[in-house]
């Protein structure tokens, strides 16, 4: 079977990291996945072990508490975890891509010193609150507002957020929230909302983490609506420049999509491995079902989807590492990866027959979990919009 470790573009160190995380996934994460999925609980003990392995610090320099590796390494870790448990993988992906990365890129020295050490060690988790009831794909429609209280040298934030990953765990330390801070005249002369980002520490008065959603999948991953009522944060909690919130989160999302695509690739790979094993073991009409050409071809097609998805995220991640533009490549990877995971989850469940409908089998969990891979961090249609614009077409 073609595997990620055979890629000729990976370094020996990256190959080794991938093998270590794969082993951790098989020995620690996979055996507990059904239990935690049923309990709908994020296993902090597993997050702690991931922290000890250094996974949350992978793409960051050593001098800020990171592991001194790169974005390819992070994606390899996310892919290896998603093979067996997408919820655990997205806790890492969102924790790093949405939680840590904006603070690392746009934070002041004081903000970095306060938040990054615990986040990079996996002792704490950070979240990114962008989506609102009326602002999902159209994030520019944000209604949450922040007004300056000059006398108190504070910002006062009011509004609400939807679907915020890692926002309500016992170790969540900080949530980056986007809010409208005024209006600005854009280059085309139109007046547009000015968006800025703020660091809201967990437990700040006025911030309410509402109860978890009843989700179709990703049961172990922590996702909540948030309400913000007169939330006061010091002026020093503005993250990045005032009015740069929109540009900063677009960058965070572009980059995050690459790791999200690696997550989808891992899911597609997990489905392939499970279905291949089952196709060899399960005997019907006196022979292994894998000896039927239809099932063999289905598995061959699943392999082709995994390989294509992997090449796409790898190309985007390598461009990120080499400082090249990667926006369109990240969208292609997100699009191809999400569709590969959904298709492989459907095919793997079919190969499992009735047993593919039982939650105790990983393919059933992948079937439920994979749908969000076509929606989260920009829907399939949003990726198509980005790619159509890249082709010079209005969309
Ligand atoms: C489990 C989970 C975790 C999440 N984690 C986070 C998080 O940590 N932080 C965060 O900020 N958000 C998070 N989200 C939110 C997620 O990013 C949004 O759900 C997603 O961006 C889509 O927004 P929406 O749900 O409002 O859909 P909408 O924007 O309402 O879109 C509805 C449908 O219309 C389509 N559509 C919209 N406009 C167009 C158009 N112009 N052309 C064609 N089709 C269009 C969309 O593609 C979609 O199919 C999470 C969501 C989930 C479910």
XYZ file of C-alpha atoms and ligand atoms in Angstrom:
448
model
C 0.000 0.000 0.000
C 1.299 3.483 -0.828
C 2.005 5.210 2.483
C 2.916 8.700 3.603
C 6.338 7.569 4.765
C 7.333 6.569 1.214
C 7.074 10.115 -0.082
C 10.407 11.123 -1.581
C 9.960 14.750 -0.512
C 9.934 13.964 3.214
C 13.078 14.207 5.296
C 14.203 11.263 7.455
C 13.166 13.293 10.504
C 9.649 13.809 9.118
C 9.335 10.117 8.258
C 10.385 9.223 11.800
C 7.890 11.667 13.328
C 5.099 10.238 11.198
C 5.956 6.691 12.356
C 6.060 7.761 16.030
C 2.642 9.455 15.844
C 1.199 6.495 13.908
C 2.351 4.148 16.667
C 0.905 6.457 19.365
C -2.366 6.594 17.393
C -2.561 2.798 17.124
C -1.530 2.022 20.697
C -3.118 4.847 22.704
C -5.782 6.659 20.663
C -7.456 3.871 18.663
C -8.239 1.520 21.582
C -10.041 4.334 23.462
C -11.772 5.980 20.491
C -15.131 4.172 20.721
C -15.369 4.730 24.499
C -14.745 8.478 24.300
C -16.959 8.854 21.247
C -19.825 7.229 23.162
C -19.131 9.319 26.278
C -18.796 12.450 24.088
C -15.850 13.548 26.177
C -12.461 14.970 25.180
C -9.871 12.713 26.855
C -7.510 15.181 28.511
C -5.132 12.369 29.433
C -4.566 11.708 25.713
C -4.186 15.439 24.989
C -1.590 15.532 27.801
C 0.360 12.698 26.182
C 0.223 14.489 22.832
C 1.629 17.518 24.624
C 4.471 15.416 26.020
C 5.220 14.170 22.504
C 5.607 17.845 21.517
C 2.806 17.765 18.931
C 1.318 21.175 19.858
C 4.685 22.887 19.413
C 5.730 21.203 16.156
C 5.773 24.121 13.687
C 7.132 26.754 16.096
C 10.710 27.825 16.881
C 12.429 26.438 19.945
C 12.982 29.916 21.441
C 9.229 30.381 21.958
C 8.758 26.889 23.397
C 8.170 25.039 20.123
C 9.820 21.970 18.630
C 11.577 23.786 15.792
C 9.948 21.657 13.074
C 7.692 22.876 10.244
C 4.158 22.864 8.877
C 4.711 19.594 6.980
C 5.541 17.936 10.317
C 2.338 19.236 11.897
C 0.305 17.935 8.942
C 1.971 14.508 9.167
C 1.021 14.305 12.864
C -2.559 15.380 12.154
C -2.846 12.839 9.330
C -1.501 9.993 11.476
C -4.007 10.751 14.269
C -6.989 11.184 11.931
C -6.488 7.652 10.579
C -7.906 6.364 13.847
C -9.755 9.305 15.455
C -10.750 12.522 13.704
C -11.828 14.207 16.956
C -8.378 13.862 18.492
C -6.801 15.012 15.234
C -8.970 18.131 15.022
C -8.218 18.992 18.640
C -4.572 19.232 17.561
C -5.290 20.841 14.183
C -7.571 23.559 15.564
C -5.478 23.922 18.727
C -2.399 24.757 16.663
C -3.805 26.269 13.444
C -6.595 28.367 14.933
C -5.541 28.562 18.570
C -1.776 29.058 18.732
C -0.868 30.298 15.241
C -2.638 33.710 15.380
C -0.989 34.491 18.747
C 2.406 33.354 17.457
C 2.086 35.410 14.261
C 0.387 38.568 15.506
C 0.911 38.615 19.276
C 3.047 41.099 21.171
C 5.977 39.780 23.202
C 3.863 40.062 26.354
C 0.969 38.133 24.784
C 3.308 35.416 23.542
C 5.013 35.066 26.898
C 1.693 34.819 28.687
C -0.066 32.266 26.458
C 2.351 30.301 24.280
C 4.362 28.156 26.737
C 1.344 26.248 28.099
C -0.332 26.047 24.691
C 2.746 24.637 22.979
C 3.223 22.098 25.757
C -0.391 20.882 25.427
C -1.139 21.925 29.031
C -3.688 24.428 27.693
C -5.849 24.807 24.586
C -6.782 27.960 22.669
C -9.758 28.544 20.387
C -10.618 30.870 17.509
C -14.076 32.454 17.503
C -14.963 33.723 14.072
C -18.260 32.086 13.029
C -21.557 33.657 14.065
C -25.205 32.859 13.386
C -25.247 35.297 10.443
C -21.537 35.097 9.611
C -20.281 31.678 8.527
C -19.034 31.520 4.935
C -19.489 35.302 4.844
C -17.295 36.044 7.832
C -17.256 39.734 6.885
C -20.861 39.896 8.145
C -19.631 39.653 11.754
C -21.938 41.424 14.211
C -20.022 40.946 17.446
C -18.739 44.404 18.343
C -15.986 45.815 20.506
C -15.978 49.405 21.754
C -13.128 51.255 23.412
C -13.594 52.427 26.999
C -10.746 54.941 27.040
C -11.200 55.826 30.699
C -10.681 52.217 31.782
C -8.173 51.485 28.959
C -10.288 48.481 28.027
C -12.320 47.026 25.151
C -15.908 45.985 25.801
C -17.107 43.102 23.614
C -20.739 42.166 22.930
C -22.096 39.457 20.657
C -22.119 35.728 20.136
C -20.179 33.042 18.286
C -21.153 29.645 16.902
C -19.353 26.288 16.662
C -16.115 27.208 18.460
C -13.730 24.236 18.705
C -11.737 23.766 21.948
C -13.579 26.676 23.597
C -15.041 24.876 26.617
C -12.522 22.296 27.793
C -11.223 22.373 31.381
C -7.835 23.422 29.975
C -9.036 26.111 27.551
C -7.012 29.189 28.467
C -7.867 31.790 25.832
C -10.225 32.413 22.917
C -9.372 34.749 20.031
C -12.579 36.552 19.087
C -13.161 38.679 15.991
C -15.295 41.805 16.458
C -16.327 44.934 14.595
C -14.426 47.948 15.948
C -15.732 50.599 13.555
C -16.167 51.285 9.859
C -13.528 51.912 7.179
C -13.469 53.068 3.593
C -12.151 50.232 1.424
C -9.910 50.687 -1.652
C -12.977 50.517 -3.934
C -14.519 53.453 -2.041
C -17.224 51.413 -0.286
C -17.634 51.629 3.475
C -16.980 48.323 5.230
C -16.892 47.099 8.815
C -13.490 47.301 10.478
C -12.714 43.921 12.064
C -10.209 43.391 14.844
C -9.213 40.391 16.974
C -9.120 40.172 20.771
C -7.697 37.683 23.235
C -10.431 36.773 25.707
C -9.099 34.695 28.624
C -11.328 31.771 29.645
C -13.432 32.707 32.657
C -13.626 36.432 31.827
C -16.863 37.807 33.329
C -19.570 38.115 30.654
C -18.155 35.278 28.526
C -20.530 32.306 28.647
C -19.582 28.982 27.108
C -22.974 27.544 26.202
C -23.656 23.778 26.355
C -22.118 21.531 23.677
C -23.978 20.822 20.445
C -25.606 17.486 19.698
C -23.346 16.822 16.695
C -23.595 14.060 14.060
C -19.916 13.252 14.532
C -16.653 14.498 16.053
C -18.253 13.602 19.387
C -14.998 13.758 21.321
C -14.054 17.178 19.970
C -15.164 20.124 22.106
C -17.496 22.569 20.263
C -19.662 25.299 21.834
C -21.647 28.430 21.086
C -20.290 31.415 23.000
C -22.098 34.456 24.265
C -20.291 37.676 25.118
C -22.144 40.266 27.189
C -20.163 43.325 28.190
C -16.929 41.314 28.202
C -14.113 43.638 29.287
C -10.537 42.948 28.247
C -7.505 45.224 28.743
C -6.447 47.333 25.736
C -3.355 45.120 25.606
C -5.536 42.155 24.575
C -6.028 43.515 21.057
C -4.343 40.845 18.886
C -2.452 42.384 15.989
C -3.236 45.800 14.604
C -6.683 47.320 14.968
C -8.575 46.734 11.701
C -6.291 43.868 10.627
C -8.566 41.191 12.110
C -10.069 40.214 8.748
C -6.741 39.918 6.934
C -5.200 38.025 9.843
C -7.927 35.439 10.075
C -7.918 34.907 6.294
C -4.241 34.013 6.591
C -4.983 31.715 9.560
C -7.742 29.994 7.583
C -5.624 29.539 4.436
C -2.904 27.870 6.470
C -5.351 25.901 8.610
C -6.914 24.422 5.486
C -3.691 22.596 4.695
C -3.681 20.803 8.055
C -7.434 20.250 7.719
C -6.749 18.588 4.335
C -4.117 16.388 5.991
C -6.766 15.444 8.559
C -9.153 14.475 5.750
C -6.380 12.439 4.100
C -5.807 10.562 7.366
C -9.525 9.804 7.592
C -9.547 8.508 4.011
C -6.448 6.409 4.786
C -8.043 4.974 7.949
C -11.112 3.945 5.937
C -8.909 2.274 3.315
C -6.900 0.326 5.906
C -9.991 -0.879 7.777
C -11.855 -1.853 4.614
C -8.838 -3.641 3.143
C -8.379 -5.689 6.316
C -12.063 -6.574 6.409
C -12.175 -7.449 2.696
C -9.456 -10.069 3.303
C -11.031 -11.465 6.478
C -14.737 -11.559 5.609
C -15.827 -14.645 3.720
C -19.163 -14.639 1.882
C -20.296 -17.273 -0.672
C -17.238 -19.283 0.334
C -14.543 -16.725 -0.449
C -13.051 -13.474 0.859
C -15.138 -10.540 -0.320
C -11.921 -8.823 -1.473
C -11.582 -11.468 -4.202
C -14.637 -9.946 -5.918
C -13.408 -7.592 -8.592
C -15.965 -4.966 -7.634
C -14.656 -4.789 -4.069
C -11.016 -4.941 -5.207
C -11.654 -2.050 -7.603
C -13.462 -0.097 -4.894
C -10.395 -0.474 -2.658
C -8.094 0.475 -5.533
C -10.114 3.636 -6.095
C -9.965 4.402 -2.364
C -6.177 4.107 -2.523
C -6.097 6.505 -5.502
C -8.182 9.049 -3.553
C -5.865 8.877 -0.522
C -2.762 9.309 -2.661
C -4.228 12.273 -4.575
C -5.377 13.937 -1.353
C -1.951 13.467 0.247
C -0.071 14.907 -2.723
C -2.352 17.951 -2.617
C -1.793 18.807 1.056
C 1.905 18.021 0.794
C 2.325 20.420 -2.150
C 0.484 23.197 -0.280
C 2.436 22.560 2.943
C 5.784 22.568 1.128
C 4.892 25.898 -0.485
C 4.035 27.261 2.977
C 7.383 26.033 4.320
C 9.294 27.601 1.406
C 7.504 30.942 1.751
C 5.659 30.621 -1.580
C 1.997 31.598 -2.136
C -0.263 28.672 -1.250
C -3.832 29.999 -1.072
C -5.165 28.203 -4.166
C -3.196 25.037 -3.376
C -4.647 24.988 0.164
C -8.165 25.255 -1.286
C -7.504 22.432 -3.759
C -6.157 20.280 -0.909
C -9.175 21.034 1.306
C -11.599 20.292 -1.546
C -9.905 17.072 -2.689
C -9.256 15.841 0.866
C -12.818 16.405 2.097
C -14.306 14.645 -0.903
C -11.821 11.751 -0.595
C -12.692 11.240 3.077
C -16.449 11.297 2.434
C -16.184 8.913 -0.523
C -13.858 6.509 1.307
C -16.053 6.534 4.426
C -19.070 5.645 2.301
C -17.212 2.858 0.437
C -15.632 1.459 3.610
C -19.015 1.290 5.367
C -20.484 -0.522 2.351
C -17.663 -3.075 2.405
C -18.430 -3.709 6.092
C -22.077 -4.496 5.230
C -24.341 -4.361 8.300
C -21.298 -4.102 10.573
C -20.493 -0.770 8.940
C -23.641 0.555 10.595
C -22.388 -0.218 14.115
C -20.698 2.615 15.962
C -18.172 0.236 17.504
C -16.517 -0.075 14.073
C -14.157 2.753 13.141
C -15.606 2.963 9.616
C -19.003 3.902 11.067
C -17.380 6.675 13.102
C -15.510 7.890 10.007
C -18.828 7.854 8.129
C -20.380 10.225 10.693
C -17.228 12.267 11.250
C -16.299 12.875 7.623
C -19.265 15.056 6.663
C -17.839 18.053 8.507
C -14.668 17.773 6.403
C -16.679 19.273 3.525
C -17.897 22.145 5.739
C -15.406 23.174 8.466
C -12.713 25.839 7.825
C -14.532 26.897 4.647
C -17.145 24.790 2.874
C -16.526 23.024 -0.425
C -18.392 25.873 -2.128
C -16.113 28.451 -0.477
C -13.072 26.551 -1.821
C -14.673 26.621 -5.282
C -15.233 30.385 -4.922
C -11.550 30.878 -4.050
C -10.453 28.725 -6.976
C -12.829 30.431 -9.411
C -11.360 33.811 -8.335
C -7.882 32.352 -8.849
C -8.965 31.642 -12.440
C -9.951 35.287 -12.802
C -13.678 34.577 -12.677
C -16.105 36.546 -10.539
C -17.763 34.285 -7.959
C -17.834 20.852 14.390
C -17.567 22.251 13.916
C -16.446 22.937 14.364
C -16.230 24.262 13.978
N -15.169 24.964 14.521
C -15.101 26.308 14.309
C -14.139 27.097 15.028
O -13.331 26.588 15.810
N -14.139 28.443 14.827
C -15.004 29.052 13.972
O -14.968 30.273 13.865
N -15.922 28.326 13.262
C -15.982 26.972 13.422
N -16.919 26.224 12.741
C -17.824 26.896 11.806
C -17.599 26.518 10.346
O -16.393 27.072 9.904
C -18.839 27.028 9.575
O -19.912 26.157 9.896
C -18.590 27.048 8.075
O -17.658 28.057 7.745
C -19.882 27.307 7.298
O -20.613 28.383 7.811
P -22.183 28.192 8.082
O -22.354 26.941 8.845
O -22.715 29.448 8.643
O -22.808 27.941 6.620
P -23.349 29.093 5.623
O -22.307 30.120 5.411
O -24.687 29.530 6.115
O -23.540 28.267 4.287
C -24.660 27.389 4.075
C -24.455 26.685 2.729
O -24.497 27.657 1.675
C -23.323 27.557 0.895
N -22.990 28.892 0.368
C -22.876 30.051 1.056
N -22.590 31.064 0.217
C -22.499 30.523 -1.026
C -22.213 31.055 -2.341
N -21.923 32.362 -2.521
N -22.209 30.209 -3.381
C -22.485 28.887 -3.216
N -22.759 28.333 -2.010
C -22.759 29.137 -0.934
C -22.263 27.026 1.846
O -21.180 26.444 1.136
C -23.089 26.005 2.624
O -23.222 24.814 1.882
C -17.126 24.876 13.077
C -18.247 24.180 12.593
C -18.491 22.893 13.038
C -19.759 22.204 12.570
